[in-house]
């Protein structure tokens, strides 16, 4: 399982790798299956819009990077 947390104070919507979308309210978090993790969600994690955490104990798939 992968946990996605919205780090923004506005809602975000992502397309999943499978069918469907993921809607996150401000500062909300939800868990999704690893197979549903899309490139769009990974990009949001790299840009610091969302935090992606692997709940199964493995390494995080994408970490936000500092732009400073």
CSV table of C-alpha atoms in Angstrom, one decimal:
chain,number,residue,atom,x,y,z
A,1,UNK,CA,0.0,0.0,0.0
A,2,UNK,CA,1.1,3.5,-0.8
A,3,UNK,CA,-0.1,6.6,1.2
A,4,UNK,CA,-0.5,9.9,-0.7
A,5,UNK,CA,-0.8,13.1,1.4
A,6,UNK,CA,-1.8,16.4,-0.1
A,7,UNK,CA,0.6,19.0,1.2
A,8,UNK,CA,-1.3,21.9,-0.3
A,9,UNK,CA,-4.2,24.0,1.2
A,10,UNK,CA,-6.3,23.3,-1.9
A,11,UNK,CA,-7.8,20.1,-3.3
A,12,UNK,CA,-5.8,18.0,-5.7
A,13,UNK,CA,-7.0,15.4,-8.2
A,14,UNK,CA,-4.8,12.7,-9.8
A,15,UNK,CA,-5.4,10.0,-12.4
A,16,UNK,CA,-4.5,6.5,-11.2
A,17,UNK,CA,-2.6,4.0,-13.3
A,18,UNK,CA,-5.6,1.8,-13.4
A,19,UNK,CA,-9.0,3.2,-13.9
A,20,UNK,CA,-10.3,6.1,-11.8
A,21,UNK,CA,-9.1,9.2,-10.1
A,22,UNK,CA,-7.9,10.1,-6.6
A,23,UNK,CA,-9.4,13.2,-5.0
A,24,UNK,CA,-7.6,14.7,-2.1
A,25,UNK,CA,-8.9,17.6,0.0
A,26,UNK,CA,-6.6,20.1,1.6
A,27,UNK,CA,-4.0,18.3,3.8
A,28,UNK,CA,-5.9,15.0,3.3
A,29,UNK,CA,-4.3,11.6,3.0
A,30,UNK,CA,-5.4,8.4,1.4
A,31,UNK,CA,-4.0,4.9,0.7
A,32,UNK,CA,-3.9,3.3,-2.7
A,33,UNK,CA,-2.5,0.1,-4.1
A,34,UNK,CA,1.0,0.1,-5.4
A,35,UNK,CA,-0.2,-0.8,-8.9
A,36,UNK,CA,-2.3,2.4,-9.0
A,37,UNK,CA,0.6,4.7,-8.5
A,38,UNK,CA,0.8,6.8,-11.7
A,39,UNK,CA,3.6,9.0,-13.2
A,40,UNK,CA,1.4,12.0,-12.4
A,41,UNK,CA,1.4,11.2,-8.7
A,42,UNK,CA,5.2,10.6,-8.7
A,43,UNK,CA,5.7,14.0,-10.4
A,44,UNK,CA,3.6,15.7,-7.8
A,45,UNK,CA,5.7,14.1,-5.1
A,46,UNK,CA,8.9,15.3,-6.8
A,47,UNK,CA,7.5,18.9,-7.0
A,48,UNK,CA,6.5,18.9,-3.3
A,49,UNK,CA,2.8,19.0,-3.9
A,50,UNK,CA,2.2,15.6,-2.3
A,51,UNK,CA,4.1,13.2,0.0
A,52,UNK,CA,4.3,9.6,-1.1
A,53,UNK,CA,5.0,7.0,1.6
A,54,UNK,CA,5.3,3.2,1.2
A,55,UNK,CA,3.3,1.6,4.0
A,56,UNK,CA,4.7,-1.9,3.3
A,57,UNK,CA,8.1,-1.0,4.8
A,58,UNK,CA,10.1,-0.5,1.5
A,59,UNK,CA,11.8,2.6,0.3
A,60,UNK,CA,9.7,5.6,-0.7
A,61,UNK,CA,9.0,5.6,-4.4
A,62,UNK,CA,9.4,9.4,-4.8
A,63,UNK,CA,10.7,12.0,-2.4
A,64,UNK,CA,10.1,15.7,-2.6
A,65,UNK,CA,13.2,17.6,-3.5
A,66,UNK,CA,14.2,21.0,-2.3
A,67,UNK,CA,14.2,23.8,-4.9
A,68,UNK,CA,16.4,26.1,-2.9
